Tab-separated table of C-alpha atoms in Angstrom:
chain	number	residue	atom	x	y	z
A	1	MET	CA	-29.679	-2.028	-12.494
A	2	ASN	CA	-29.554	-1.721	-8.952
A	3	LEU	CA	-26.407	-1.723	-6.495
A	4	ALA	CA	-25.695	-5.590	-6.470
A	5	GLN	CA	-25.055	-5.308	-10.600
A	6	ILE	CA	-23.043	-2.878	-11.030
A	7	ILE	CA	-20.909	-4.025	-7.721
A	8	LEU	CA	-20.816	-7.143	-9.633
A	9	ILE	CA	-20.313	-5.783	-12.983
A	10	ASP	CA	-17.244	-3.745	-11.653
A	11	GLY	CA	-15.680	-6.043	-9.513
A	12	ILE	CA	-15.541	-8.769	-12.513
A	13	SER	CA	-13.456	-6.143	-14.636
A	14	TYR	CA	-11.562	-5.226	-11.124
A	15	ALA	CA	-10.892	-8.744	-10.901
A	16	GLY	CA	-9.621	-9.683	-15.035
A	17	TRP	CA	-6.969	-6.880	-14.373
A	18	LEU	CA	-6.108	-8.447	-11.175
A	19	PHE	CA	-6.010	-12.251	-12.100
A	20	LEU	CA	-3.315	-10.857	-15.782
A	21	VAL	CA	-1.086	-8.734	-13.194
A	22	SER	CA	-0.975	-12.248	-10.601
A	23	ILE	CA	-0.954	-15.062	-13.101
A	24	GLY	CA	3.318	-14.470	-13.576
A	25	LEU	CA	3.791	-14.504	-9.767
A	26	THR	CA	1.885	-17.512	-9.477
A	27	LEU	CA	2.844	-19.202	-12.239
A	28	VAL	CA	6.367	-19.480	-11.157
A	29	PHE	CA	5.971	-20.314	-7.229
A	30	GLY	CA	4.499	-23.258	-8.363
A	31	VAL	CA	6.792	-24.969	-10.281
A	32	LEU	CA	10.334	-22.973	-8.812
A	33	ARG	CA	8.778	-22.006	-5.368
A	34	LEU	CA	9.820	-18.792	-5.590
A	35	LEU	CA	7.854	-15.806	-4.308
A	36	ASN	CA	9.424	-13.065	-6.880
A	37	ILE	CA	8.894	-9.546	-5.309
A	38	ALA	CA	10.457	-9.144	-8.834
A	39	HIS	CA	7.701	-9.590	-10.416
A	40	GLY	CA	6.211	-5.778	-9.430
A	41	GLY	CA	9.091	-4.620	-11.067
A	42	PHE	CA	8.863	-6.178	-14.326
A	43	TYR	CA	4.814	-4.962	-14.538
A	44	ALA	CA	5.948	-1.694	-14.511
A	45	LEU	CA	8.657	-2.452	-17.131
A	46	GLY	CA	6.480	-3.735	-19.479
A	47	ALA	CA	3.746	-0.389	-18.841
A	48	TYR	CA	6.802	2.038	-19.703
A	49	VAL	CA	7.656	0.074	-22.592
A	50	ALA	CA	4.474	-0.083	-23.787
A	51	ALA	CA	3.746	3.298	-22.563
A	52	TYR	CA	6.808	5.040	-25.112
A	53	ALA	CA	6.144	2.621	-27.894
A	54	ILE	CA	2.418	3.537	-28.219
A	55	GLY	CA	3.704	7.264	-27.480
A	56	LEU	CA	6.305	5.845	-31.157
A	57	ALA	CA	3.539	4.933	-33.111
A	58	ALA	CA	1.629	7.385	-32.646
A	59	GLN	CA	3.609	9.809	-34.290
A	60	ASN	CA	4.344	8.238	-36.972
A	61	GLY	CA	0.423	7.841	-37.459
A	62	PHE	CA	-0.159	4.519	-37.359
A	63	GLY	CA	-3.403	2.939	-36.100
A	64	VAL	CA	-4.627	1.715	-32.833
A	65	GLY	CA	-4.167	-1.612	-33.655
A	66	VAL	CA	-0.295	-0.860	-34.072
A	67	GLN	CA	-0.112	1.052	-31.503
A	68	LEU	CA	-1.097	-2.380	-28.759
A	69	LEU	CA	0.850	-4.860	-31.579
A	70	VAL	CA	3.978	-3.499	-30.727
A	71	ALA	CA	3.678	-2.219	-27.655
A	72	LEU	CA	2.639	-5.592	-26.045
A	73	VAL	CA	5.286	-7.683	-27.832
A	74	GLY	CA	7.633	-5.006	-26.834
A	75	ALA	CA	6.853	-5.109	-23.362
A	76	CYS	CA	6.743	-9.269	-23.783
A	77	GLY	CA	9.926	-9.093	-25.146
A	78	VAL	CA	11.864	-6.688	-22.908
A	79	GLY	CA	9.909	-8.927	-19.588
A	80	GLY	CA	11.231	-11.767	-21.030
A	81	LEU	CA	15.238	-11.005	-22.174
A	82	VAL	CA	15.467	-9.002	-18.084
A	83	GLY	CA	13.630	-12.500	-16.848
A	84	LEU	CA	15.838	-14.596	-18.424
A	85	LEU	CA	19.425	-11.895	-17.258
A	86	VAL	CA	18.260	-11.986	-14.121
A	87	GLU	CA	17.533	-16.123	-13.989
A	88	ARG	CA	20.793	-16.703	-15.316
A	89	THR	CA	22.641	-14.649	-13.192
A	90	VAL	CA	21.250	-14.594	-10.081
A	91	LEU	CA	18.724	-17.092	-8.950
A	92	ARG	CA	19.962	-20.141	-10.952
A	93	ARG	CA	23.537	-19.479	-7.972
A	94	LEU	CA	20.327	-19.498	-4.861
A	95	TYR	CA	18.266	-22.224	-5.970
A	96	ASP	CA	20.114	-24.533	-3.315
A	97	HIS	CA	20.039	-21.901	-0.938
A	98	PRO	CA	17.579	-21.144	2.012
A	99	GLU	CA	13.958	-19.658	0.699
A	100	VAL	CA	15.107	-16.448	2.621
A	101	LEU	CA	17.963	-15.582	0.172
A	102	THR	CA	16.530	-16.453	-3.117
A	103	LEU	CA	13.048	-13.528	-1.490
A	104	PHE	CA	15.966	-10.606	-0.840
A	105	ALA	CA	17.731	-11.441	-4.132
A	106	THR	CA	14.365	-10.885	-6.148
A	107	TYR	CA	14.209	-7.609	-4.003
A	108	ALA	CA	16.567	-6.284	-4.627
A	109	VAL	CA	16.126	-7.521	-8.242
A	110	PHE	CA	12.739	-5.141	-7.891
A	111	LEU	CA	15.016	-2.209	-6.714
A	112	ILE	CA	17.307	-2.709	-9.168
A	113	LEU	CA	14.162	-2.442	-12.325
A	114	GLU	CA	12.552	0.100	-10.297
A	115	ASP	CA	16.283	2.885	-10.497
A	116	VAL	CA	17.146	0.981	-14.531
A	117	THR	CA	13.220	2.567	-15.686
A	118	LYS	CA	14.065	6.064	-14.167
A	119	LEU	CA	17.158	6.312	-15.397
A	120	VAL	CA	15.998	4.945	-19.012
A	121	PHE	CA	12.846	6.740	-19.261
A	122	GLY	CA	12.974	9.852	-16.838
A	123	GLY	CA	11.273	10.418	-13.807
A	124	GLN	CA	8.020	12.367	-15.196
A	125	PRO	CA	4.712	10.765	-15.805
A	126	ILE	CA	3.894	9.023	-19.523
A	127	TYR	CA	0.834	8.895	-20.822
A	128	ALA	CA	-0.259	6.703	-23.679
A	129	PHE	CA	-3.831	6.756	-23.014
A	130	GLN	CA	-5.018	6.739	-26.715
A	131	PRO	CA	-5.246	2.840	-27.507
A	132	ARG	CA	-8.049	3.164	-24.494
A	133	ASN	CA	-9.879	6.571	-26.139
A	134	ALA	CA	-9.930	5.226	-29.286
A	135	PHE	CA	-12.145	1.913	-28.115
A	136	GLY	CA	-14.694	4.461	-26.654
A	137	MET	CA	-17.756	3.508	-24.472
A	138	VAL	CA	-20.141	0.995	-24.304
A	139	ASP	CA	-23.816	1.150	-22.283
A	140	LEU	CA	-24.006	-1.670	-19.178
A	141	GLY	CA	-27.689	-0.412	-17.568
A	142	PRO	CA	-27.603	2.677	-17.125
A	143	LEU	CA	-23.566	3.120	-16.880
A	144	ALA	CA	-20.676	3.570	-19.841
A	145	TYR	CA	-17.741	1.687	-19.317
A	146	PRO	CA	-14.641	2.472	-21.660
A	147	VAL	CA	-14.616	-1.153	-24.540
A	148	TYR	CA	-10.817	-0.961	-23.290
A	149	ASP	CA	-11.544	-2.456	-19.681
A	150	VAL	CA	-14.615	-4.535	-20.947
A	151	ALA	CA	-11.981	-6.258	-23.614
A	152	THR	CA	-9.016	-6.211	-20.911
A	153	VAL	CA	-11.979	-8.949	-18.839
A	154	ALA	CA	-12.301	-10.448	-22.216
A	155	VAL	CA	-7.831	-10.888	-22.456
A	156	ALA	CA	-7.766	-12.296	-18.796
A	157	ALA	CA	-10.082	-14.925	-20.318
A	158	LEU	CA	-7.670	-16.120	-22.908
A	159	VAL	CA	-5.273	-16.015	-21.081
A	160	ALA	CA	-6.261	-17.629	-18.557
A	161	ALA	CA	-7.164	-20.485	-21.455
A	162	ALA	CA	-4.323	-20.172	-22.954
A	163	VAL	CA	-2.245	-21.100	-19.564
A	164	TRP	CA	-4.823	-24.044	-19.044
A	165	PHE	CA	-4.796	-25.530	-22.640
A	166	VAL	CA	-0.249	-25.386	-22.607
A	167	LEU	CA	-0.711	-26.865	-19.097
A	168	ASN	CA	-3.413	-29.733	-19.956
A	169	ARG	CA	-3.216	-30.604	-22.965
A	170	THR	CA	0.240	-30.503	-24.178
A	171	LYS	CA	3.747	-32.177	-23.334
A	172	THR	CA	5.510	-29.397	-22.043
A	173	GLY	CA	2.503	-28.507	-19.700
A	174	ARG	CA	2.672	-32.803	-18.426
A	175	CYS	CA	6.791	-32.013	-17.669
A	176	VAL	CA	5.933	-28.622	-16.090
A	177	ILE	CA	3.439	-30.102	-13.709
A	178	ALA	CA	5.955	-33.558	-13.957
A	179	VAL	CA	8.824	-30.602	-11.960
A	180	VAL	CA	5.747	-29.408	-9.742
A	181	ASN	CA	5.143	-32.445	-7.842
A	182	ASP	CA	8.910	-33.809	-7.557
A	183	ARG	CA	11.656	-31.867	-9.694
A	184	GLU	CA	13.563	-35.289	-8.382
A	185	MET	CA	11.514	-37.822	-9.892
A	186	ALA	CA	10.702	-35.615	-13.193
A	187	ALA	CA	14.410	-35.729	-13.971
A	188	SER	CA	14.815	-39.490	-13.493
A	189	MET	CA	12.080	-40.145	-16.491
A	190	GLY	CA	14.666	-37.755	-18.635
A	191	VAL	CA	13.023	-34.718	-18.247
A	192	ASN	CA	14.936	-30.883	-18.723
A	193	VAL	CA	14.504	-29.653	-14.767
A	194	THR	CA	16.373	-26.632	-15.892
A	195	ALA	CA	15.192	-26.084	-19.384
A	196	ILE	CA	11.532	-25.859	-17.587
A	197	MET	CA	12.951	-23.849	-14.196
A	198	ILE	CA	14.259	-21.051	-17.012
A	199	GLY	CA	11.351	-21.177	-19.138
A	200	THR	CA	8.408	-20.612	-16.357
A	201	PHE	CA	11.020	-18.141	-14.979
A	202	VAL	CA	10.513	-16.355	-18.845
A	203	VAL	CA	7.190	-17.110	-19.141
A	204	GLY	CA	6.266	-15.718	-15.573
A	205	THR	CA	7.908	-12.087	-15.966
A	206	ALA	CA	6.432	-11.736	-19.922
A	207	LEU	CA	3.466	-11.933	-18.271
A	208	GLY	CA	4.451	-9.533	-15.830
A	209	ALA	CA	5.353	-6.820	-18.482
A	210	PHE	CA	2.210	-7.956	-20.586
A	211	ALA	CA	0.205	-6.904	-17.544
A	212	GLY	CA	1.676	-3.618	-16.953
A	213	ALA	CA	1.629	-2.990	-20.925
A	214	ILE	CA	-2.075	-3.561	-20.605
A	215	THR	CA	-1.705	-1.133	-18.549
A	216	ALA	CA	-0.078	1.779	-19.427
A	217	PRO	CA	-3.651	3.416	-21.488
A	218	LYS	CA	-5.379	3.151	-18.305
A	219	ILE	CA	-3.040	4.839	-16.235
A	220	ALA	CA	-0.307	7.308	-15.642
A	221	VAL	CA	2.806	5.722	-16.313
A	222	ALA	CA	5.335	6.584	-13.453
A	223	PRO	CA	8.145	5.637	-10.930
A	224	GLY	CA	6.524	2.960	-8.004
A	225	ILE	CA	3.663	1.814	-10.102
A	226	GLY	CA	5.071	-1.316	-9.394
A	227	VAL	CA	4.969	-1.333	-5.581
A	228	GLU	CA	0.955	-1.497	-4.692
A	229	VAL	CA	0.524	-4.069	-7.520
A	230	VAL	CA	3.018	-6.926	-6.349
A	231	VAL	CA	1.014	-6.346	-2.817
A	232	LEU	CA	-2.123	-6.511	-4.551
A	233	ALA	CA	-0.685	-10.065	-7.231
A	234	PHE	CA	0.295	-11.340	-3.545
A	235	ALA	CA	-3.197	-10.936	-2.210
A	236	VAL	CA	-4.770	-12.693	-4.577
A	237	ILE	CA	-2.344	-15.688	-5.150
A	238	VAL	CA	-2.637	-15.847	-0.927
A	239	ILE	CA	-6.306	-16.233	-1.132
A	240	GLY	CA	-6.549	-18.715	-4.042
A	241	GLY	CA	-3.161	-21.377	-2.788
A	242	LEU	CA	0.386	-19.870	-3.519
A	243	GLY	CA	0.995	-21.677	-7.251
A	244	SER	CA	-2.726	-22.021	-8.009
A	245	ILE	CA	-3.968	-21.115	-11.860
A	246	GLY	CA	-7.532	-21.897	-10.623
A	247	GLY	CA	-7.167	-20.394	-7.516
A	248	ALA	CA	-5.348	-16.764	-9.311
A	249	VAL	CA	-8.852	-17.147	-11.448
A	250	VAL	CA	-11.027	-17.276	-8.201
A	251	GLY	CA	-8.335	-15.005	-5.936
A	252	ALA	CA	-8.951	-12.613	-8.496
A	253	LEU	CA	-12.679	-12.972	-8.629
A	254	VAL	CA	-12.557	-12.815	-4.633
A	255	VAL	CA	-10.536	-9.436	-4.197
A	256	GLY	CA	-11.867	-7.643	-7.145
A	257	ILE	CA	-15.606	-8.034	-5.737
A	258	ALA	CA	-14.965	-6.992	-2.729
A	259	ARG	CA	-13.001	-3.870	-3.790
A	260	ALA	CA	-15.934	-3.076	-5.399
A	261	ALA	CA	-18.379	-3.154	-2.950
A	262	ALA	CA	-16.162	-1.489	-0.531
A	263	THR	CA	-15.972	1.157	-3.298
A	264	HIS	CA	-20.248	1.927	-3.576
A	265	LEU	CA	-21.042	1.093	0.465
A	266	ALA	CA	-17.360	2.677	2.332
A	267	PRO	CA	-15.436	4.096	-0.387
A	268	ASP	CA	-13.272	4.539	2.891
A	269	PHE	CA	-12.628	1.561	3.291
A	270	ALA	CA	-11.240	0.716	0.645
A	271	VAL	CA	-7.880	-0.953	0.981
A	272	PHE	CA	-9.565	-2.244	3.927
A	273	ALA	CA	-11.608	-4.032	2.300
A	274	VAL	CA	-9.156	-6.528	-0.272
A	275	TYR	CA	-7.297	-6.899	3.201
A	276	ALA	CA	-10.388	-7.895	5.389
A	277	ALA	CA	-11.096	-10.302	2.497
A	278	MET	CA	-7.542	-12.454	2.671
A	279	ALA	CA	-7.399	-12.024	6.114
A	280	VAL	CA	-11.558	-13.498	6.124
A	281	VAL	CA	-10.138	-16.370	3.782
A	282	LEU	CA	-6.399	-17.406	5.412
A	283	THR	CA	-9.041	-17.572	8.405
A	284	ILE	CA	-10.794	-20.850	6.942
A	285	ARG	CA	-7.938	-22.141	4.994
A	286	PRO	CA	-4.905	-21.197	6.845
A	287	TYR	CA	-3.071	-21.686	3.115
A	288	GLY	CA	-5.022	-20.441	0.458
A	289	LEU	CA	-8.843	-21.317	-1.194
A	290	PHE	CA	-6.891	-23.874	-3.500
A	291	ALA	CA	-3.433	-25.219	-2.221
A	292	ARG	CA	-1.976	-28.646	-2.653
A	293	PRO	CA	-1.962	-30.801	0.525
A	294	MET	CA	1.617	-30.021	1.594
A	295	ALA	CA	3.167	-32.864	3.757
A	296	ARG	CA	4.419	-32.580	7.324
A	297	LYS	CA	7.811	-33.165	7.889
A	298	ILE	CA	8.777	-34.694	11.575
């Protein structure tokens, strides 16, 4: 296996994780036109809930399957419920105000979630490596990769397929697309715009928590893990085009392969490579690769 193949495998593996992290963020922006900085907080919340659930299930003698099941269900449930609370108590009051106010509000929610997770779970790192260790390793050419990391790519593909199916093959999805294109027209056609916006935000926050739960067995879950993630997620959806699901897939691949190439060829520039890729794309396509054409206001 040559270096190019190794970079490609590493890049796809990282891109799968990036897509899971960014899908909820771009979905919320596509429907609500809201840059949800709190997305990183929901990611961290999901990671904490999953790590705690895995540890609790392991202590009670449950196997890896049950550990992952309670972790994912628990994280999505908590993420969705907190998302519903945030939408009903904070965001719904700001939809008719300048977008900068909702931006500040989501930043405030992010800070609150950071402190809440510290109060509930403590400031010490939580480790939940049991599921990842149990899956073992698989040989891909001369290199051995954790099966869990390879499975993460498959999970990302399933999530992408599920989101595409719901948006393009169901009545609910057609209502969502109608709201994205024109809220007033959708309302005049009988679409419950408020319910679509609430549901989209709850699903977006649950997806953020889901990404955290998937990541928990791979990292030390500690305060601050949501900061880096939300920056990377913004880079992905900006490259792909804000609000574009397909753009999130391509953006994740661009960032993943750029980072993998830099890691192998120039490790000191691994972080820089992500933002360099974003700068190059935005120089050519200022609104991202798959951004919808926007009408110019005169």
